[in-house]
Amino acid sequence: MWPLTGLPGEIVERPVLSVKIETTRPARPQAGINAADLLWEEMIEGGETRLLAMFHSTLPPQIGPIRSVRPMDAGIAGPTGGMLAFSGGQEGFIQQVQNSGLQTLIGDRGGAGMSRVSFRKSPYNLYGDPAVMVGAADASRNLTPPAMFTFAESADAATAIVKGAEATEIVTKFPAQKSSWNWDGSRWLRSMSDAPHTVDTGEQIAADNVVVLRVNLVDTGTVDTIGTKVYETVMVDSGEALVATGGRTVSGTWSKAGISDPIVLTGADGQVITLAPGQTFIELLPYDSSSLTVS
């Protein structure tokens, strides 16, 4: 089965391609992110968010807009042993990613497969061709990545379905961004700022599993180009977790032992929480200045 989705199929040996994606209004609708196996939402400066999209089982024709790296990206993508594509970033953050063992593709330095498009204004106009990007993998890339989560054999056997409570909506409020998920009887549909979150083809972002991890932030001691403090989501840590599958949710905890270790989800009974095979969206929701509502 495909390691990032738990779905059956003829597995292609290639590295995981992780890509940093902008979420703010000037960048929407984005391209290609609906094809990601895993999507992670992280908080950046000013309480805004950014996505890290992981592609392995499916490579869309185009991905974008691609934006800059942040200090937590090494901890998010490190377990894949694959590639991380971004526009640029502070040298210290780039070094963190490279130290984790990931191969970097940097748009501002001529990264393979990335170019500026004419239909968007800078800095929201860097897009990538994932086939070309993956084709630039060096010889040391991991072509058989480990699973990032544990999947049940079928959706009906997922922990939230078996042990969870009914739910129809999940709302995560970051300081400057509201993201919500609504169960439509088949999948969880994503909205941003109360509007459907769609890609450039008109398709709404959807997931088979939504995982909310409550996280801690630390001040990196650096600022962005306009002087705003840059905070890092602490990835080697543990905290509260909520897992939503099939219109039901279950609470538990998460833990991550090291930069290159995957996240482990554990239920109140001490058992590993399993997900339904399919696409998963992970919200990295800070404890401070953020909130989670389930109804």
PDB file of C-alpha atoms in Angstrom:
ATOM      1  CA  MET A   1       0.000   0.000   0.000  1.00  0.00           C
ATOM      2  CA  TRP A   2       1.037   3.615  -0.460  1.00  0.00           C
ATOM      3  CA  PRO A   3       2.772   4.614   2.785  1.00  0.00           C
ATOM      4  CA  LEU A   4       1.323   8.137   3.146  1.00  0.00           C
ATOM      5  CA  THR A   5      -2.299   7.164   2.413  1.00  0.00           C
ATOM      6  CA  GLY A   6      -2.621   3.492   3.312  1.00  0.00           C
ATOM      7  CA  LEU A   7      -4.379   2.953  -0.027  1.00  0.00           C
ATOM      8  CA  PRO A   8      -3.658  -0.055  -2.267  1.00  0.00           C
ATOM      9  CA  GLY A   9      -2.005   0.430  -5.621  1.00  0.00           C
ATOM     10  CA  GLU A  10       1.019  -0.265  -7.760  1.00  0.00           C
ATOM     11  CA  ILE A  11       3.696   1.527  -5.758  1.00  0.00           C
ATOM     12  CA  VAL A  12       6.104   3.735  -7.685  1.00  0.00           C
ATOM     13  CA  GLU A  13       9.534   4.068  -6.124  1.00  0.00           C
ATOM     14  CA  ARG A  14      10.138   7.797  -5.793  1.00  0.00           C
ATOM     15  CA  PRO A  15      10.871  10.224  -2.965  1.00  0.00           C
ATOM     16  CA  VAL A  16       8.202  12.220  -1.168  1.00  0.00           C
ATOM     17  CA  LEU A  17       8.041  15.764  -2.524  1.00  0.00           C
ATOM     18  CA  SER A  18       7.041  18.265   0.171  1.00  0.00           C
ATOM     19  CA  VAL A  19       6.174  21.776  -1.006  1.00  0.00           C
ATOM     20  CA  LYS A  20       5.547  24.996   0.932  1.00  0.00           C
ATOM     21  CA  ILE A  21       2.291  26.626  -0.204  1.00  0.00           C
ATOM     22  CA  GLU A  22       0.824  30.068   0.513  1.00  0.00           C
ATOM     23  CA  THR A  23      -2.691  30.255   2.023  1.00  0.00           C
ATOM     24  CA  THR A  24      -3.578  33.971   2.066  1.00  0.00           C
ATOM     25  CA  ARG A  25      -6.264  35.401  -0.223  1.00  0.00           C
ATOM     26  CA  PRO A  26      -3.900  36.683  -2.956  1.00  0.00           C
ATOM     27  CA  ALA A  27      -2.644  33.108  -3.384  1.00  0.00           C
ATOM     28  CA  ARG A  28      -6.032  31.417  -3.703  1.00  0.00           C
ATOM     29  CA  PRO A  29      -7.139  29.353  -5.455  1.00  0.00           C
ATOM     30  CA  GLN A  30      -3.975  27.299  -5.349  1.00  0.00           C
ATOM     31  CA  ALA A  31      -2.945  24.626  -7.844  1.00  0.00           C
ATOM     32  CA  GLY A  32      -2.456  20.919  -7.258  1.00  0.00           C
ATOM     33  CA  ILE A  33      -2.732  20.716  -3.493  1.00  0.00           C
ATOM     34  CA  ASN A  34      -5.905  18.604  -3.692  1.00  0.00           C
ATOM     35  CA  ALA A  35      -3.653  15.786  -4.972  1.00  0.00           C
ATOM     36  CA  ALA A  36      -1.432  15.785  -1.870  1.00  0.00           C
ATOM     37  CA  ASP A  37      -1.330  12.649   0.261  1.00  0.00           C
ATOM     38  CA  LEU A  38      -0.830  14.773   3.379  1.00  0.00           C
ATOM     39  CA  LEU A  39      -1.462  18.475   3.946  1.00  0.00           C
ATOM     40  CA  TRP A  40      -0.147  20.291   7.021  1.00  0.00           C
ATOM     41  CA  GLU A  41      -1.257  23.753   8.164  1.00  0.00           C
ATOM     42  CA  GLU A  42       1.268  25.642  10.291  1.00  0.00           C
ATOM     43  CA  MET A  43       1.183  29.090  11.855  1.00  0.00           C
ATOM     44  CA  ILE A  44       3.698  31.670  10.647  1.00  0.00           C
ATOM     45  CA  GLU A  45       4.273  35.363  11.441  1.00  0.00           C
ATOM     46  CA  GLY A  46       1.336  37.537  12.415  1.00  0.00           C
ATOM     47  CA  GLY A  47      -0.881  34.543  13.154  1.00  0.00           C
ATOM     48  CA  GLU A  48      -1.290  33.703   9.440  1.00  0.00           C
ATOM     49  CA  THR A  49      -0.851  30.160   8.197  1.00  0.00           C
ATOM     50  CA  ARG A  50       1.002  28.322   5.475  1.00  0.00           C
ATOM     51  CA  LEU A  51       0.684  24.799   4.092  1.00  0.00           C
ATOM     52  CA  LEU A  52       3.197  22.025   3.637  1.00  0.00           C
ATOM     53  CA  ALA A  53       1.877  19.615   1.007  1.00  0.00           C
ATOM     54  CA  MET A  54       3.347  16.114   0.683  1.00  0.00           C
ATOM     55  CA  PHE A  55       3.100  14.383  -2.704  1.00  0.00           C
ATOM     56  CA  HIS A  56       3.960  10.736  -3.239  1.00  0.00           C
ATOM     57  CA  SER A  57       1.182   8.577  -4.688  1.00  0.00           C
ATOM     58  CA  THR A  58      -0.019  11.285  -7.110  1.00  0.00           C
ATOM     59  CA  LEU A  59       1.874  14.042  -8.904  1.00  0.00           C
ATOM     60  CA  PRO A  60      -0.422  16.797 -10.243  1.00  0.00           C
ATOM     61  CA  PRO A  61       0.522  18.774 -13.375  1.00  0.00           C
ATOM     62  CA  GLN A  62       1.298  21.940 -11.419  1.00  0.00           C
ATOM     63  CA  ILE A  63       1.768  23.050  -7.800  1.00  0.00           C
ATOM     64  CA  GLY A  64       1.647  26.558  -6.401  1.00  0.00           C
ATOM     65  CA  PRO A  65       2.062  29.225  -5.331  1.00  0.00           C
ATOM     66  CA  ILE A  66       5.271  28.103  -3.632  1.00  0.00           C
ATOM     67  CA  ARG A  67       6.525  30.184  -0.704  1.00  0.00           C
ATOM     68  CA  SER A  68       9.385  30.294   1.784  1.00  0.00           C
ATOM     69  CA  VAL A  69      10.645  27.833   4.384  1.00  0.00           C
ATOM     70  CA  ARG A  70       9.990  28.029   8.137  1.00  0.00           C
ATOM     71  CA  PRO A  71      11.881  26.515  11.104  1.00  0.00           C
ATOM     72  CA  MET A  72       9.339  23.728  11.784  1.00  0.00           C
ATOM     73  CA  ASP A  73       9.464  22.376   8.237  1.00  0.00           C
ATOM     74  CA  ALA A  74      12.462  20.160   8.963  1.00  0.00           C
ATOM     75  CA  GLY A  75      10.530  18.435  11.743  1.00  0.00           C
ATOM     76  CA  ILE A  76       7.403  18.020   9.623  1.00  0.00           C
ATOM     77  CA  ALA A  77       9.041  16.663   6.469  1.00  0.00           C
ATOM     78  CA  GLY A  78      12.169  15.119   8.022  1.00  0.00           C
ATOM     79  CA  PRO A  79      10.699  11.619   8.516  1.00  0.00           C
ATOM     80  CA  THR A  80      10.084  11.221   4.768  1.00  0.00           C
ATOM     81  CA  GLY A  81      13.764  11.358   3.846  1.00  0.00           C
ATOM     82  CA  GLY A  82      12.620  13.069   0.672  1.00  0.00           C
ATOM     83  CA  MET A  83      12.672  16.535  -0.864  1.00  0.00           C
ATOM     84  CA  LEU A  84      11.434  19.926   0.338  1.00  0.00           C
ATOM     85  CA  ALA A  85      10.669  22.645  -2.212  1.00  0.00           C
ATOM     86  CA  PHE A  86      10.302  26.303  -1.276  1.00  0.00           C
ATOM     87  CA  SER A  87      10.968  29.738  -2.712  1.00  0.00           C
ATOM     88  CA  GLY A  88      13.726  30.781  -0.286  1.00  0.00           C
ATOM     89  CA  GLY A  89      14.061  31.780   3.345  1.00  0.00           C
ATOM     90  CA  GLN A  90      16.432  32.688   6.130  1.00  0.00           C
ATOM     91  CA  GLU A  91      19.744  30.882   5.832  1.00  0.00           C
ATOM     92  CA  GLY A  92      19.464  29.366   9.301  1.00  0.00           C
ATOM     93  CA  PHE A  93      16.103  27.784   8.480  1.00  0.00           C
ATOM     94  CA  ILE A  94      17.428  26.438   5.177  1.00  0.00           C
ATOM     95  CA  GLN A  95      20.360  24.895   7.034  1.00  0.00           C
ATOM     96  CA  GLN A  96      17.985  23.212   9.495  1.00  0.00           C
ATOM     97  CA  VAL A  97      16.212  21.499   6.609  1.00  0.00           C
ATOM     98  CA  GLN A  98      19.463  20.369   5.031  1.00  0.00           C
ATOM     99  CA  ASN A  99      20.759  19.123   8.392  1.00  0.00           C
ATOM    100  CA  SER A 100      17.636  16.947   8.716  1.00  0.00           C
ATOM    101  CA  GLY A 101      18.727  15.010   5.638  1.00  0.00           C
ATOM    102  CA  LEU A 102      16.122  16.433   3.269  1.00  0.00           C
ATOM    103  CA  GLN A 103      17.135  17.526  -0.208  1.00  0.00           C
ATOM    104  CA  THR A 104      16.206  21.162  -0.822  1.00  0.00           C
ATOM    105  CA  LEU A 105      14.817  22.637  -4.034  1.00  0.00           C
ATOM    106  CA  ILE A 106      14.975  26.425  -3.712  1.00  0.00           C
ATOM    107  CA  GLY A 107      13.115  28.482  -6.295  1.00  0.00           C
ATOM    108  CA  ASP A 108      15.134  31.648  -5.778  1.00  0.00           C
ATOM    109  CA  ARG A 109      18.300  29.649  -6.462  1.00  0.00           C
ATOM    110  CA  GLY A 110      17.130  28.021  -9.686  1.00  0.00           C
ATOM    111  CA  GLY A 111      15.485  24.970  -8.115  1.00  0.00           C
ATOM    112  CA  ALA A 112      14.498  22.348 -10.685  1.00  0.00           C
ATOM    113  CA  GLY A 113      10.978  22.542 -12.091  1.00  0.00           C
ATOM    114  CA  MET A 114      10.075  25.932 -10.604  1.00  0.00           C
ATOM    115  CA  SER A 115       9.359  29.144 -12.512  1.00  0.00           C
ATOM    116  CA  ARG A 116       7.401  32.392 -12.244  1.00  0.00           C
ATOM    117  CA  VAL A 117       3.997  32.552 -13.948  1.00  0.00           C
ATOM    118  CA  SER A 118       2.417  35.593 -15.572  1.00  0.00           C
ATOM    119  CA  PHE A 119      -1.119  35.235 -14.187  1.00  0.00           C
ATOM    120  CA  ARG A 120      -0.139  36.047 -10.587  1.00  0.00           C
ATOM    121  CA  LYS A 121       1.736  38.918  -9.007  1.00  0.00           C
ATOM    122  CA  SER A 122       4.944  38.398  -7.044  1.00  0.00           C
ATOM    123  CA  PRO A 123       5.467  36.876  -4.520  1.00  0.00           C
ATOM    124  CA  TYR A 124       2.487  34.646  -5.311  1.00  0.00           C
ATOM    125  CA  ASN A 125       3.664  33.579  -8.774  1.00  0.00           C
ATOM    126  CA  LEU A 126       6.199  30.798  -8.177  1.00  0.00           C
ATOM    127  CA  TYR A 127       4.822  27.479  -9.426  1.00  0.00           C
ATOM    128  CA  GLY A 128       6.338  24.038  -9.912  1.00  0.00           C
ATOM    129  CA  ASP A 129       6.130  20.980 -12.146  1.00  0.00           C
ATOM    130  CA  PRO A 130       6.294  18.087  -9.658  1.00  0.00           C
ATOM    131  CA  ALA A 131       7.455  15.504 -12.193  1.00  0.00           C
ATOM    132  CA  VAL A 132      10.494  17.640 -13.010  1.00  0.00           C
ATOM    133  CA  MET A 133      11.061  18.378  -9.325  1.00  0.00           C
ATOM    134  CA  VAL A 134      11.029  14.698  -8.336  1.00  0.00           C
ATOM    135  CA  GLY A 135      13.230  13.932 -11.337  1.00  0.00           C
ATOM    136  CA  ALA A 136      15.934  16.103  -9.757  1.00  0.00           C
ATOM    137  CA  ALA A 137      16.224  13.825  -6.697  1.00  0.00           C
ATOM    138  CA  ASP A 138      19.770  12.938  -5.740  1.00  0.00           C
ATOM    139  CA  ALA A 139      20.974   9.370  -5.341  1.00  0.00           C
ATOM    140  CA  SER A 140      20.568   9.342  -1.557  1.00  0.00           C
ATOM    141  CA  ARG A 141      16.820   9.981  -1.474  1.00  0.00           C
ATOM    142  CA  ASN A 142      14.530   7.505   0.287  1.00  0.00           C
ATOM    143  CA  LEU A 143      12.451   5.885  -2.482  1.00  0.00           C
ATOM    144  CA  THR A 144      10.345   3.846  -0.043  1.00  0.00           C
ATOM    145  CA  PRO A 145       9.322   6.344   2.661  1.00  0.00           C
ATOM    146  CA  PRO A 146       7.905   5.183   5.974  1.00  0.00           C
ATOM    147  CA  ALA A 147       4.280   5.738   6.915  1.00  0.00           C
ATOM    148  CA  MET A 148       3.662   9.040   8.675  1.00  0.00           C
ATOM    149  CA  PHE A 149       0.645   7.610  10.535  1.00  0.00           C
ATOM    150  CA  THR A 150      -0.900   4.194  11.199  1.00  0.00           C
ATOM    151  CA  PHE A 151      -3.770   3.239   8.894  1.00  0.00           C
ATOM    152  CA  ALA A 152      -6.568   0.770   9.562  1.00  0.00           C
ATOM    153  CA  GLU A 153      -7.213  -1.957   7.000  1.00  0.00           C
ATOM    154  CA  SER A 154     -10.463  -0.219   6.059  1.00  0.00           C
ATOM    155  CA  ALA A 155     -12.296   3.008   6.858  1.00  0.00           C
ATOM    156  CA  ASP A 156     -14.810   1.135   9.042  1.00  0.00           C
ATOM    157  CA  ALA A 157     -11.992  -0.100  11.249  1.00  0.00           C
ATOM    158  CA  ALA A 158     -10.459   3.339  11.892  1.00  0.00           C
ATOM    159  CA  THR A 159     -10.299   4.267  15.570  1.00  0.00           C
ATOM    160  CA  ALA A 160     -12.620   7.293  15.336  1.00  0.00           C
ATOM    161  CA  ILE A 161     -15.284   5.171  13.602  1.00  0.00           C
ATOM    162  CA  VAL A 162     -15.048   2.387  16.161  1.00  0.00           C
ATOM    163  CA  LYS A 163     -14.621   4.427  19.353  1.00  0.00           C
ATOM    164  CA  GLY A 164     -15.390   8.055  18.534  1.00  0.00           C
ATOM    165  CA  ALA A 165     -18.306  10.450  18.951  1.00  0.00           C
ATOM    166  CA  GLU A 166     -20.419  11.885  16.143  1.00  0.00           C
ATOM    167  CA  ALA A 167     -19.369  15.267  14.736  1.00  0.00           C
ATOM    168  CA  THR A 168     -20.291  17.338  11.703  1.00  0.00           C
ATOM    169  CA  GLU A 169     -17.974  20.354  11.988  1.00  0.00           C
ATOM    170  CA  ILE A 170     -14.430  21.073  13.182  1.00  0.00           C
ATOM    171  CA  VAL A 171     -13.242  24.679  13.466  1.00  0.00           C
ATOM    172  CA  THR A 172      -9.644  25.694  14.105  1.00  0.00           C
ATOM    173  CA  LYS A 173      -9.052  29.393  14.769  1.00  0.00           C
ATOM    174  CA  PHE A 174      -5.507  30.675  14.459  1.00  0.00           C
ATOM    175  CA  PRO A 175      -4.866  34.293  15.522  1.00  0.00           C
ATOM    176  CA  ALA A 176      -5.358  35.583  11.957  1.00  0.00           C
ATOM    177  CA  GLN A 177      -6.906  32.616  10.177  1.00  0.00           C
ATOM    178  CA  LYS A 178     -10.017  30.466  10.551  1.00  0.00           C
ATOM    179  CA  SER A 179     -10.084  27.000   9.011  1.00  0.00           C
ATOM    180  CA  SER A 180     -13.110  24.728   9.195  1.00  0.00           C
ATOM    181  CA  TRP A 181     -14.095  21.219   8.145  1.00  0.00           C
ATOM    182  CA  ASN A 182     -17.632  19.986   7.486  1.00  0.00           C
ATOM    183  CA  TRP A 183     -18.649  16.354   7.102  1.00  0.00           C
ATOM    184  CA  ASP A 184     -20.768  15.889   3.942  1.00  0.00           C
ATOM    185  CA  GLY A 185     -21.532  12.215   4.497  1.00  0.00           C
ATOM    186  CA  SER A 186     -18.545  11.115   2.449  1.00  0.00           C
ATOM    187  CA  ARG A 187     -15.535  13.314   3.233  1.00  0.00           C
ATOM    188  CA  TRP A 188     -14.471  16.299   5.311  1.00  0.00           C
ATOM    189  CA  LEU A 189     -14.752  19.497   3.215  1.00  0.00           C
ATOM    190  CA  ARG A 190     -12.442  22.403   3.998  1.00  0.00           C
ATOM    191  CA  SER A 191     -13.277  26.113   4.215  1.00  0.00           C
ATOM    192  CA  MET A 192     -11.111  29.141   4.962  1.00  0.00           C
ATOM    193  CA  SER A 193     -12.619  32.293   6.461  1.00  0.00           C
ATOM    194  CA  ASP A 194     -16.096  30.755   5.989  1.00  0.00           C
ATOM    195  CA  ALA A 195     -15.667  30.269   2.213  1.00  0.00           C
ATOM    196  CA  PRO A 196     -15.046  26.916   0.508  1.00  0.00           C
ATOM    197  CA  HIS A 197     -11.321  26.352   0.060  1.00  0.00           C
ATOM    198  CA  THR A 198     -10.984  25.449  -3.608  1.00  0.00           C
ATOM    199  CA  VAL A 199      -8.155  24.850  -6.063  1.00  0.00           C
ATOM    200  CA  ASP A 200      -7.889  26.375  -9.524  1.00  0.00           C
ATOM    201  CA  THR A 201     -10.045  23.628 -11.079  1.00  0.00           C
ATOM    202  CA  GLY A 202     -12.929  24.571  -8.767  1.00  0.00           C
ATOM    203  CA  GLU A 203     -12.635  21.434  -6.635  1.00  0.00           C
ATOM    204  CA  GLN A 204     -13.008  21.946  -2.890  1.00  0.00           C
ATOM    205  CA  ILE A 205     -10.215  20.655  -0.666  1.00  0.00           C
ATOM    206  CA  ALA A 206     -11.393  17.480   1.068  1.00  0.00           C
ATOM    207  CA  ALA A 207      -9.877  14.880   3.383  1.00  0.00           C
ATOM    208  CA  ASP A 208     -10.672  11.412   4.652  1.00  0.00           C
ATOM    209  CA  ASN A 209      -9.011  12.216   7.976  1.00  0.00           C
ATOM    210  CA  VAL A 210      -8.522  15.500   9.778  1.00  0.00           C
ATOM    211  CA  VAL A 211      -5.923  15.452  12.562  1.00  0.00           C
ATOM    212  CA  VAL A 212      -5.617  18.421  14.930  1.00  0.00           C
ATOM    213  CA  LEU A 213      -2.429  18.553  16.993  1.00  0.00           C
ATOM    214  CA  ARG A 214      -2.187  21.137  19.778  1.00  0.00           C
ATOM    215  CA  VAL A 215       1.363  22.481  19.666  1.00  0.00           C
ATOM    216  CA  ASN A 216       3.738  24.778  21.516  1.00  0.00           C
ATOM    217  CA  LEU A 217       5.553  27.735  19.951  1.00  0.00           C
ATOM    218  CA  VAL A 218       9.017  29.142  20.699  1.00  0.00           C
ATOM    219  CA  ASP A 219      10.538  32.463  19.699  1.00  0.00           C
ATOM    220  CA  THR A 220      13.357  31.834  17.207  1.00  0.00           C
ATOM    221  CA  GLY A 221      14.962  35.190  17.984  1.00  0.00           C
ATOM    222  CA  THR A 222      14.623  36.208  14.339  1.00  0.00           C
ATOM    223  CA  VAL A 223      12.248  38.511  12.465  1.00  0.00           C
ATOM    224  CA  ASP A 224      10.842  38.556   8.940  1.00  0.00           C
ATOM    225  CA  THR A 225      11.436  41.255   6.327  1.00  0.00           C
ATOM    226  CA  ILE A 226       9.018  43.685   8.005  1.00  0.00           C
ATOM    227  CA  GLY A 227      10.270  43.054  11.532  1.00  0.00           C
ATOM    228  CA  THR A 228       7.643  40.592  12.771  1.00  0.00           C
ATOM    229  CA  LYS A 229       8.870  37.925  15.181  1.00  0.00           C
ATOM    230  CA  VAL A 230       9.255  34.447  13.699  1.00  0.00           C
ATOM    231  CA  TYR A 231       7.991  31.632  15.924  1.00  0.00           C
ATOM    232  CA  GLU A 232       8.707  27.944  15.560  1.00  0.00           C
ATOM    233  CA  THR A 233       6.165  25.183  16.078  1.00  0.00           C
ATOM    234  CA  VAL A 234       7.870  22.661  18.362  1.00  0.00           C
ATOM    235  CA  MET A 235       7.685  19.360  16.508  1.00  0.00           C
ATOM    236  CA  VAL A 236       9.804  17.176  18.794  1.00  0.00           C
ATOM    237  CA  ASP A 237       7.268  17.289  21.587  1.00  0.00           C
ATOM    238  CA  SER A 238       3.917  15.876  22.681  1.00  0.00           C
ATOM    239  CA  GLY A 239       0.430  17.241  23.263  1.00  0.00           C
ATOM    240  CA  GLU A 240      -3.298  16.847  22.826  1.00  0.00           C
ATOM    241  CA  ALA A 241      -4.712  15.444  19.593  1.00  0.00           C
ATOM    242  CA  LEU A 242      -8.095  15.153  17.905  1.00  0.00           C
ATOM    243  CA  VAL A 243      -8.671  12.751  15.022  1.00  0.00           C
ATOM    244  CA  ALA A 244     -11.722  13.000  12.761  1.00  0.00           C
ATOM    245  CA  THR A 245     -12.716  10.193  10.419  1.00  0.00           C
ATOM    246  CA  GLY A 246     -16.057   9.352   8.839  1.00  0.00           C
ATOM    247  CA  GLY A 247     -18.152  11.919  10.691  1.00  0.00           C
ATOM    248  CA  ARG A 248     -16.769  10.925  14.081  1.00  0.00           C
ATOM    249  CA  THR A 249     -13.945  12.185  16.297  1.00  0.00           C
ATOM    250  CA  VAL A 250     -11.725  10.690  18.960  1.00  0.00           C
ATOM    251  CA  SER A 251      -9.381  12.473  21.365  1.00  0.00           C
ATOM    252  CA  GLY A 252      -5.908  11.385  22.323  1.00  0.00           C
ATOM    253  CA  THR A 253      -2.317  12.540  22.454  1.00  0.00           C
ATOM    254  CA  TRP A 254       0.510  12.914  19.966  1.00  0.00           C
ATOM    255  CA  SER A 255       4.236  12.493  20.401  1.00  0.00           C
ATOM    256  CA  LYS A 256       7.305  12.794  18.224  1.00  0.00           C
ATOM    257  CA  ALA A 257      10.646  11.497  19.494  1.00  0.00           C
ATOM    258  CA  GLY A 258      13.014  13.173  17.030  1.00  0.00           C
ATOM    259  CA  ILE A 259      13.270  15.276  13.874  1.00  0.00           C
ATOM    260  CA  SER A 260      13.348  12.173  11.652  1.00  0.00           C
ATOM    261  CA  ASP A 261      10.742  10.224  13.629  1.00  0.00           C
ATOM    262  CA  PRO A 262       7.070  10.144  12.600  1.00  0.00           C
ATOM    263  CA  ILE A 263       4.268  11.349  14.853  1.00  0.00           C
ATOM    264  CA  VAL A 264       2.599   8.728  17.029  1.00  0.00           C
ATOM    265  CA  LEU A 265      -1.097   9.139  17.876  1.00  0.00           C
ATOM    266  CA  THR A 266      -2.278   7.432  21.048  1.00  0.00           C
ATOM    267  CA  GLY A 267      -5.800   7.075  22.428  1.00  0.00           C
ATOM    268  CA  ALA A 268      -6.931   7.358  26.037  1.00  0.00           C
ATOM    269  CA  ASP A 269      -6.816   3.546  26.194  1.00  0.00           C
ATOM    270  CA  GLY A 270      -3.100   3.570  25.360  1.00  0.00           C
ATOM    271  CA  GLN A 271      -3.665   2.093  21.910  1.00  0.00           C
ATOM    272  CA  VAL A 272      -2.372   3.631  18.670  1.00  0.00           C
ATOM    273  CA  ILE A 273      -5.055   5.660  16.889  1.00  0.00           C
ATOM    274  CA  THR A 274      -5.533   4.376  13.348  1.00  0.00           C
ATOM    275  CA  LEU A 275      -6.723   6.462  10.395  1.00  0.00           C
ATOM    276  CA  ALA A 276      -8.906   5.558   7.443  1.00  0.00           C
ATOM    277  CA  PRO A 277      -6.957   4.868   4.256  1.00  0.00           C
ATOM    278  CA  GLY A 278      -6.964   8.031   2.139  1.00  0.00           C
ATOM    279  CA  GLN A 279      -5.897  11.661   2.277  1.00  0.00           C
ATOM    280  CA  THR A 280      -5.160  13.320   5.615  1.00  0.00           C
ATOM    281  CA  PHE A 281      -5.019  16.999   6.620  1.00  0.00           C
ATOM    282  CA  ILE A 282      -3.094  17.946   9.760  1.00  0.00           C
ATOM    283  CA  GLU A 283      -3.749  21.182  11.641  1.00  0.00           C
ATOM    284  CA  LEU A 284      -0.819  22.269  13.843  1.00  0.00           C
ATOM    285  CA  LEU A 285      -2.865  24.423  16.193  1.00  0.00           C
ATOM    286  CA  PRO A 286      -1.017  26.405  18.890  1.00  0.00           C
ATOM    287  CA  TYR A 287      -2.225  26.180  22.482  1.00  0.00           C
ATOM    288  CA  ASP A 288      -1.892  29.962  22.875  1.00  0.00           C
ATOM    289  CA  SER A 289      -4.130  32.444  21.013  1.00  0.00           C
ATOM    290  CA  SER A 290      -5.906  29.664  19.091  1.00  0.00           C
ATOM    291  CA  SER A 291      -9.028  27.573  19.607  1.00  0.00           C
ATOM    292  CA  LEU A 292     -10.626  24.296  18.565  1.00  0.00           C
ATOM    293  CA  THR A 293     -14.392  23.748  18.336  1.00  0.00           C
ATOM    294  CA  VAL A 294     -16.093  20.444  17.513  1.00  0.00           C
ATOM    295  CA  SER A 295     -19.842  20.156  16.969  1.00  0.00           C
TER     296      SER A 295
END
